Amino acid sequence: MTADSKTHRRIATEEAFSIPEVAAALRDVARAPGNSLDLILVKRIYDAPKGDTAQMAALLPRLIDLEDERLRDMDKNGVAVHLLSLTAPGVQMFDADTATELAALANDRLAAVVKKHPTRFAGLASFAPQSPKRAAKEMERAIKTLKLNGFVVNSHTNNDYFDDPKFFPILEAAEALDACIYIHPRAPSDGLAAPFRDYGLDSAQWGYGIEVSTHAVRMMVSGVFDRFPKLKICIGHMGEAVHFWLWRLDYMNKNAQNRGSAPKLKLTPSEYFKRNFVITTSGQESHLALDFSIKALGIDNVLWAIDYPYQPTAPAVAFMDSAPVSPAEREKLYHGNAERVFHIPTV
Ligand code: VNL
Ligand code: MN
């Protein structure tokens, strides 16, 4: 631990875990026929041949582990808190009943470990978008009874996005509960998938960002945030580059509105992005991109994350320890913004 670690409370906000029951159900998905782009990664992690020591297969025990290697890794690197979320694709490849059941089970386990280590863990609850009404009920239970800190969803569900009114009970619940939804990536939906099937583009290299940025833009230009003005959405990987596009989005969305291709909106996409979104630095350790993000969105809208166990902790800490920001700004990035957005108790 560096001397510095005593002065920063580091809260990492996109930290993945799984439970054996979800891992087993994903192994069944891997073995069933299907053409979803997510199967490339799901087969590698959840149906690896016995004894496979390849990088992907080695991830599974590190996802399931909560209290051993994970806590040691946090201690060694001066990380105070993991804000945990059930890893992608979560429950979103299962049938509605299985997904609803496994989301509740994962939330129970998550709440138990947070209760056991209240200063080390916080948690984002899962829900099954396949069944929006039951999802809204589970969301209420997760916040009011389990005292979790917000929600995670892994982008599209059966190729549909949150601009689809069938999902509005979910957005209504999140807004009413004052709980942020973290839209974590999964592989691009069927209609986008073809050019992502080779060169390893299906997942974190490129596909994930295209999938989530498209989801965020669909929500903004469809008018979701006129209907749910207080809804808070978090996206990782330095905002999936959405804010790099805001000027052109504003300009071309106005054109699309004027020719009747897009609904009339109360605000511009850039106004929604600054009002309704926060971003994290998960897995995107570029000071240039961080500087741009702070200038584009404001220091209060950027949160630190590691993306454990998919990326290593030490470089993520070194990246933020050495970021060219003031001491007060670094505290906001490391913990102040996370405490505010995810209702994590201050110490
Ligand atoms: C990867 C990175 C996968 C981050 C993830 O979830 C993630 C990857 C499945 O490198 O494949 O959250
Ligand atoms: Mn991640």
Coordinates of C-alpha atoms and ligand atoms in Angstrom, one line a residue:
M1 CA 0.0 0.0 0.0
T2 CA 1.3 3.5 -0.8
A3 CA 1.3 6.3 1.7
D4 CA -1.3 7.9 -0.6
S5 CA -3.8 5.1 0.0
K6 CA -4.4 6.4 3.5
T7 CA -5.6 9.7 2.1
H8 CA -7.9 8.5 -0.6
R9 CA -11.0 6.5 0.0
R10 CA -11.1 4.5 -3.3
I11 CA -14.5 3.3 -4.3
A12 CA -14.4 1.2 -7.4
T13 CA -17.8 1.3 -9.2
E14 CA -17.9 -1.4 -11.9
E15 CA -16.7 -4.5 -10.2
A16 CA -18.0 -7.9 -11.3
F17 CA -19.0 -11.0 -9.4
S18 CA -21.0 -14.1 -10.1
I19 CA -22.7 -16.9 -8.1
P20 CA -22.4 -20.6 -8.9
E21 CA -26.1 -20.9 -9.8
V22 CA -25.8 -18.2 -12.5
A23 CA -22.5 -19.7 -13.8
A24 CA -24.2 -23.1 -14.1
A25 CA -27.2 -21.6 -16.0
L26 CA -24.7 -19.8 -18.3
R27 CA -23.0 -23.1 -19.0
D28 CA -26.3 -24.5 -20.1
V29 CA -26.8 -21.5 -22.4
A30 CA -23.3 -22.1 -23.8
R31 CA -24.3 -25.7 -24.6
A32 CA -27.7 -24.9 -26.1
P33 CA -28.0 -24.0 -29.8
G34 CA -28.0 -20.3 -30.4
N35 CA -26.4 -17.5 -32.5
S36 CA -26.2 -14.6 -30.0
L37 CA -22.8 -12.8 -30.2
D38 CA -22.5 -13.2 -26.4
L39 CA -21.9 -16.9 -26.8
I40 CA -18.3 -16.3 -27.9
L41 CA -17.4 -15.1 -24.4
V42 CA -20.0 -17.2 -22.5
K43 CA -18.5 -20.4 -24.0
R44 CA -15.0 -19.4 -23.1
I45 CA -15.7 -18.5 -19.5
Y46 CA -18.6 -20.8 -18.5
D47 CA -17.9 -23.9 -20.6
A48 CA -14.2 -24.0 -20.7
P49 CA -12.7 -27.5 -21.0
K50 CA -11.6 -29.0 -17.6
G51 CA -8.0 -27.9 -16.7
D52 CA -8.2 -24.9 -19.2
T53 CA -5.8 -22.3 -17.7
A54 CA -6.4 -19.8 -20.5
Q55 CA -7.1 -16.2 -19.3
M56 CA -10.8 -16.4 -19.8
A57 CA -11.3 -19.7 -18.0
A58 CA -9.3 -18.4 -15.1
L59 CA -11.8 -15.6 -14.6
L60 CA -14.6 -17.8 -13.3
P61 CA -13.2 -18.5 -9.8
R62 CA -12.2 -14.8 -9.5
L63 CA -15.8 -13.8 -10.3
I64 CA -17.3 -16.2 -7.8
D65 CA -14.8 -15.3 -5.1
L66 CA -15.9 -12.4 -2.8
E67 CA -14.0 -12.6 0.4
D68 CA -10.6 -14.2 -0.4
E69 CA -8.4 -13.1 -3.3
R70 CA -10.7 -10.1 -4.0
L71 CA -10.3 -8.6 -0.5
R72 CA -6.6 -9.3 -0.6
D73 CA -6.3 -7.5 -4.0
M74 CA -8.3 -4.6 -2.6
D75 CA -6.1 -4.4 0.5
K76 CA -2.9 -4.7 -1.4
N77 CA -3.9 -1.8 -3.7
G78 CA -5.6 0.5 -1.2
V79 CA -9.1 0.0 -2.6
A80 CA -11.7 0.6 0.1
V81 CA -14.9 -0.5 -1.6
H82 CA -16.0 -2.6 -4.6
L83 CA -19.4 -1.6 -5.8
L84 CA -20.3 -5.1 -7.0
S85 CA -22.5 -6.1 -9.9
L86 CA -23.5 -9.5 -11.3
T87 CA -21.3 -9.9 -14.3
A88 CA -22.4 -9.6 -17.9
P89 CA -24.6 -10.9 -19.5
G90 CA -26.2 -11.3 -16.1
V91 CA -29.6 -13.0 -16.3
Q92 CA -30.5 -11.5 -19.6
M93 CA -29.9 -14.7 -21.7
F94 CA -32.3 -16.8 -19.7
D95 CA -36.1 -17.3 -20.0
A96 CA -38.2 -14.9 -18.0
D97 CA -38.9 -17.2 -15.1
T98 CA -35.3 -18.4 -14.7
A99 CA -34.0 -14.8 -15.0
T100 CA -36.5 -13.5 -12.4
E101 CA -35.5 -16.3 -10.0
L102 CA -31.8 -16.0 -10.4
A103 CA -31.8 -12.2 -10.2
A104 CA -33.5 -12.5 -6.8
L105 CA -31.0 -15.1 -5.6
A106 CA -28.0 -13.1 -6.8
N107 CA -29.4 -10.0 -5.0
D108 CA -29.8 -12.0 -1.8
R109 CA -26.2 -13.2 -1.9
L110 CA -25.0 -9.7 -2.7
A111 CA -27.0 -8.2 0.2
A112 CA -25.5 -10.8 2.5
V113 CA -21.9 -10.1 1.6
V114 CA -22.5 -6.3 1.8
K115 CA -24.1 -6.8 5.3
K116 CA -21.1 -8.8 6.4
H117 CA -18.5 -6.3 5.1
P118 CA -20.4 -3.0 5.1
T119 CA -17.2 -0.9 4.7
R120 CA -15.8 -3.0 1.9
F121 CA -18.7 -3.8 -0.4
A122 CA -21.7 -2.1 -1.8
G123 CA -24.0 -3.6 -4.5
L124 CA -25.9 -3.0 -7.7
A125 CA -29.0 -5.2 -7.8
S126 CA -30.0 -7.3 -10.9
F127 CA -33.5 -7.7 -12.3
A128 CA -35.0 -9.5 -15.2
P129 CA -36.1 -7.1 -18.0
Q130 CA -37.7 -10.1 -19.7
S131 CA -40.6 -9.6 -17.2
P132 CA -40.8 -5.9 -16.6
K133 CA -43.5 -5.9 -13.9
R134 CA -41.8 -8.6 -11.8
A135 CA -38.5 -6.7 -12.4
A136 CA -40.0 -3.5 -10.9
K137 CA -41.1 -5.5 -7.8
E138 CA -37.6 -7.0 -7.4
M139 CA -36.1 -3.5 -7.8
E140 CA -38.3 -2.2 -4.9
R141 CA -37.3 -5.2 -2.7
A142 CA -33.6 -4.7 -3.6
I143 CA -33.6 -1.1 -2.4
K144 CA -36.1 -1.0 0.4
T145 CA -35.5 -4.4 1.9
L146 CA -32.0 -5.5 0.8
K147 CA -30.7 -1.9 1.0
L148 CA -28.6 -2.2 -2.2
N149 CA -27.3 0.8 -3.9
G150 CA -28.7 0.9 -7.4
F151 CA -29.1 -1.4 -10.4
V152 CA -27.2 -3.1 -13.2
V153 CA -28.5 -4.0 -16.6
N154 CA -26.4 -5.5 -19.4
S155 CA -27.7 -3.4 -22.3
H156 CA -30.2 -5.0 -24.6
T157 CA -32.7 -7.8 -23.6
N158 CA -33.7 -10.1 -26.5
N159 CA -32.5 -7.3 -28.9
D160 CA -34.7 -4.6 -27.4
Y161 CA -33.6 -1.4 -25.7
F162 CA -34.9 0.8 -22.9
D163 CA -36.6 3.2 -25.4
D164 CA -39.2 0.4 -25.8
P165 CA -42.3 1.3 -23.7
K166 CA -42.6 -2.3 -22.5
F167 CA -39.6 -1.5 -20.2
F168 CA -41.1 1.7 -18.8
P169 CA -42.2 0.0 -15.5
I170 CA -38.5 -0.6 -14.9
L171 CA -37.5 3.0 -15.6
E172 CA -40.4 4.3 -13.5
A173 CA -39.3 2.1 -10.6
A174 CA -35.7 3.3 -10.8
E175 CA -36.8 6.9 -10.9
A176 CA -39.2 6.5 -8.0
L177 CA -36.6 4.7 -5.9
D178 CA -34.0 7.4 -6.7
A179 CA -31.7 4.6 -7.7
C180 CA -29.2 4.8 -10.6
I181 CA -29.2 2.1 -13.4
Y182 CA -25.7 1.1 -14.5
I183 CA -26.0 0.1 -18.2
H184 CA -23.1 -2.4 -18.4
P185 CA -22.2 -3.8 -21.8
R186 CA -23.0 -7.1 -23.4
A187 CA -22.2 -8.0 -27.0
P188 CA -24.0 -6.1 -29.8
S189 CA -27.6 -7.3 -30.4
D190 CA -28.4 -9.6 -33.3
G191 CA -29.1 -6.8 -35.8
L192 CA -25.7 -5.2 -35.1
A193 CA -23.6 -8.4 -34.7
A194 CA -22.3 -9.4 -38.1
P195 CA -19.2 -7.2 -38.4
F196 CA -18.2 -8.0 -34.7
R197 CA -17.8 -11.7 -35.2
D198 CA -14.1 -11.8 -36.0
Y199 CA -10.9 -10.1 -34.9
G200 CA -12.1 -10.4 -31.2
L201 CA -14.4 -7.4 -31.8
D202 CA -17.4 -9.1 -30.0
S203 CA -16.7 -7.8 -26.5
A204 CA -14.5 -5.3 -24.7
Q205 CA -12.2 -4.4 -27.6
W206 CA -15.0 -2.7 -29.6
G207 CA -18.4 -4.3 -29.6
Y208 CA -19.3 -3.5 -26.0
G209 CA -18.9 0.3 -26.5
I210 CA -20.9 0.3 -29.7
E211 CA -23.7 -1.6 -28.0
V212 CA -24.0 0.6 -24.9
S213 CA -23.4 3.9 -26.7
T214 CA -26.2 3.0 -29.1
H215 CA -28.5 2.1 -26.1
A216 CA -27.8 5.5 -24.5
V217 CA -28.4 7.4 -27.7
R218 CA -31.7 5.5 -28.3
M219 CA -32.9 6.5 -24.8
M220 CA -32.0 10.1 -25.3
V221 CA -33.5 10.6 -28.8
S222 CA -36.7 8.7 -28.2
G223 CA -37.7 11.0 -25.4
V224 CA -37.3 8.6 -22.4
F225 CA -35.8 11.5 -20.3
D226 CA -38.8 13.7 -21.0
R227 CA -41.0 11.0 -19.5
F228 CA -38.6 10.2 -16.7
P229 CA -36.7 13.5 -16.0
K230 CA -35.1 12.3 -12.8
L231 CA -33.9 8.9 -14.1
K232 CA -30.1 8.4 -13.5
I233 CA -28.1 6.2 -15.8
C234 CA -24.4 5.3 -15.4
I235 CA -22.3 4.1 -18.2
G236 CA -18.7 2.9 -18.0
H237 CA -15.5 2.8 -20.1
M238 CA -15.2 6.6 -20.1
G239 CA -18.8 7.1 -21.1
E240 CA -18.5 4.7 -24.1
A241 CA -17.4 7.8 -26.0
V242 CA -20.9 9.2 -26.2
H243 CA -19.8 12.7 -25.1
F244 CA -17.2 12.9 -27.9
W245 CA -20.3 12.8 -30.2
L246 CA -22.5 15.4 -28.4
W247 CA -22.1 18.3 -30.8
R248 CA -22.9 16.2 -33.9
L249 CA -25.7 14.4 -32.1
D250 CA -27.3 17.7 -31.2
Y251 CA -26.9 19.1 -34.7
M252 CA -28.2 16.0 -36.5
N253 CA -30.9 15.1 -34.0
K254 CA -32.4 18.6 -34.7
N255 CA -32.3 17.9 -38.4
A256 CA -34.0 14.5 -37.8
Q257 CA -36.7 16.2 -35.7
N258 CA -37.3 18.8 -38.4
R259 CA -37.8 16.2 -41.1
G260 CA -40.1 14.2 -38.9
S261 CA -37.7 11.2 -38.4
A262 CA -37.3 11.7 -34.7
P263 CA -39.7 12.9 -31.9
K264 CA -39.6 16.5 -30.7
L265 CA -37.7 16.7 -27.5
K266 CA -37.7 19.1 -24.6
L267 CA -33.9 19.2 -24.4
T268 CA -31.0 18.4 -26.6
P269 CA -29.1 15.1 -26.4
S270 CA -26.2 16.9 -24.7
E271 CA -28.5 18.4 -22.1
Y272 CA -29.9 15.0 -21.3
F273 CA -26.4 13.5 -21.2
K274 CA -25.3 16.0 -18.6
R275 CA -28.5 15.9 -16.6
N276 CA -29.3 12.2 -16.6
F277 CA -26.0 10.4 -17.0
V278 CA -22.8 9.8 -15.1
I279 CA -19.8 8.0 -16.5
T280 CA -17.1 5.8 -15.0
T281 CA -13.5 5.3 -16.0
S282 CA -13.8 1.5 -15.9
G283 CA -11.1 -0.2 -18.1
Q284 CA -10.2 3.0 -19.9
E285 CA -7.1 4.4 -18.4
S286 CA -6.3 7.4 -20.6
H287 CA -5.5 10.7 -18.9
L288 CA -6.4 12.5 -22.2
A289 CA -9.8 10.9 -22.3
L290 CA -10.3 11.6 -18.6
D291 CA -9.4 15.3 -19.1
F292 CA -11.9 15.5 -22.0
S293 CA -14.6 13.8 -20.0
I294 CA -14.2 16.2 -17.0
K295 CA -14.2 19.2 -19.4
A296 CA -17.2 18.0 -21.3
L297 CA -19.4 16.7 -18.5
G298 CA -18.1 18.4 -15.3
I299 CA -16.1 16.9 -12.4
D300 CA -19.3 15.7 -10.6
N301 CA -20.3 13.3 -13.4
V302 CA -17.1 11.1 -13.6
L303 CA -16.5 8.2 -11.2
W304 CA -13.6 5.9 -10.8
A305 CA -13.8 2.1 -11.5
I306 CA -11.4 -0.8 -12.2
D307 CA -13.5 -3.5 -14.0
Y308 CA -12.2 -6.2 -11.7
P309 CA -11.4 -9.0 -12.5
Y310 CA -11.3 -8.3 -16.2
Q311 CA -8.7 -5.7 -15.7
P312 CA -6.0 -5.5 -13.0
T313 CA -6.3 -3.2 -10.0
A314 CA -2.8 -1.7 -9.7
P315 CA -2.8 0.1 -13.1
A316 CA -6.3 1.5 -12.4
V317 CA -5.1 2.9 -9.1
A318 CA -1.9 4.3 -10.6
F319 CA -4.0 5.9 -13.4
M320 CA -6.2 7.8 -11.0
D321 CA -3.4 8.5 -8.4
S322 CA -1.4 10.2 -11.2
A323 CA -4.3 11.9 -13.0
P324 CA -3.6 15.6 -13.7
V325 CA -6.4 16.9 -11.4
S326 CA -6.6 18.9 -8.2
P327 CA -6.7 17.1 -4.8
A328 CA -10.3 18.0 -4.3
E329 CA -11.2 16.8 -7.8
R330 CA -9.4 13.5 -7.2
E331 CA -11.5 12.9 -4.0
K332 CA -14.7 13.4 -6.1
L333 CA -13.5 11.0 -8.8
Y334 CA -12.4 8.4 -6.2
H335 CA -15.3 8.5 -3.8
G336 CA -17.4 11.6 -3.5
N337 CA -19.4 11.2 -6.7
A338 CA -19.9 7.4 -6.0
E339 CA -21.2 8.2 -2.5
R340 CA -23.7 10.7 -3.9
V341 CA -24.9 8.7 -7.0
F342 CA -25.0 5.3 -5.3
H343 CA -26.0 6.4 -1.8
I344 CA -22.8 4.8 -0.3
P345 CA -22.4 5.9 3.3
T346 CA -19.5 8.2 3.9
V347 CA -16.9 7.4 6.6
Ligands
VNL1 C1 -14.6 -8.2 -20.4 C2 -14.3 -7.0 -19.8 C3 -15.9 -8.8 -20.1 C4 -15.2 -6.4 -18.9 C5 -16.7 -8.2 -19.2 O1 -17.9 -8.7 -18.8 C6 -16.4 -7.0 -18.6 C7 -13.7 -8.8 -21.4 C8 -18.3 -10.0 -19.3 O2 -12.6 -8.4 -21.5 O3 -14.2 -9.8 -22.0 O4 -17.2 -6.4 -17.7
MN2 MN -17.3 -4.5 -16.7

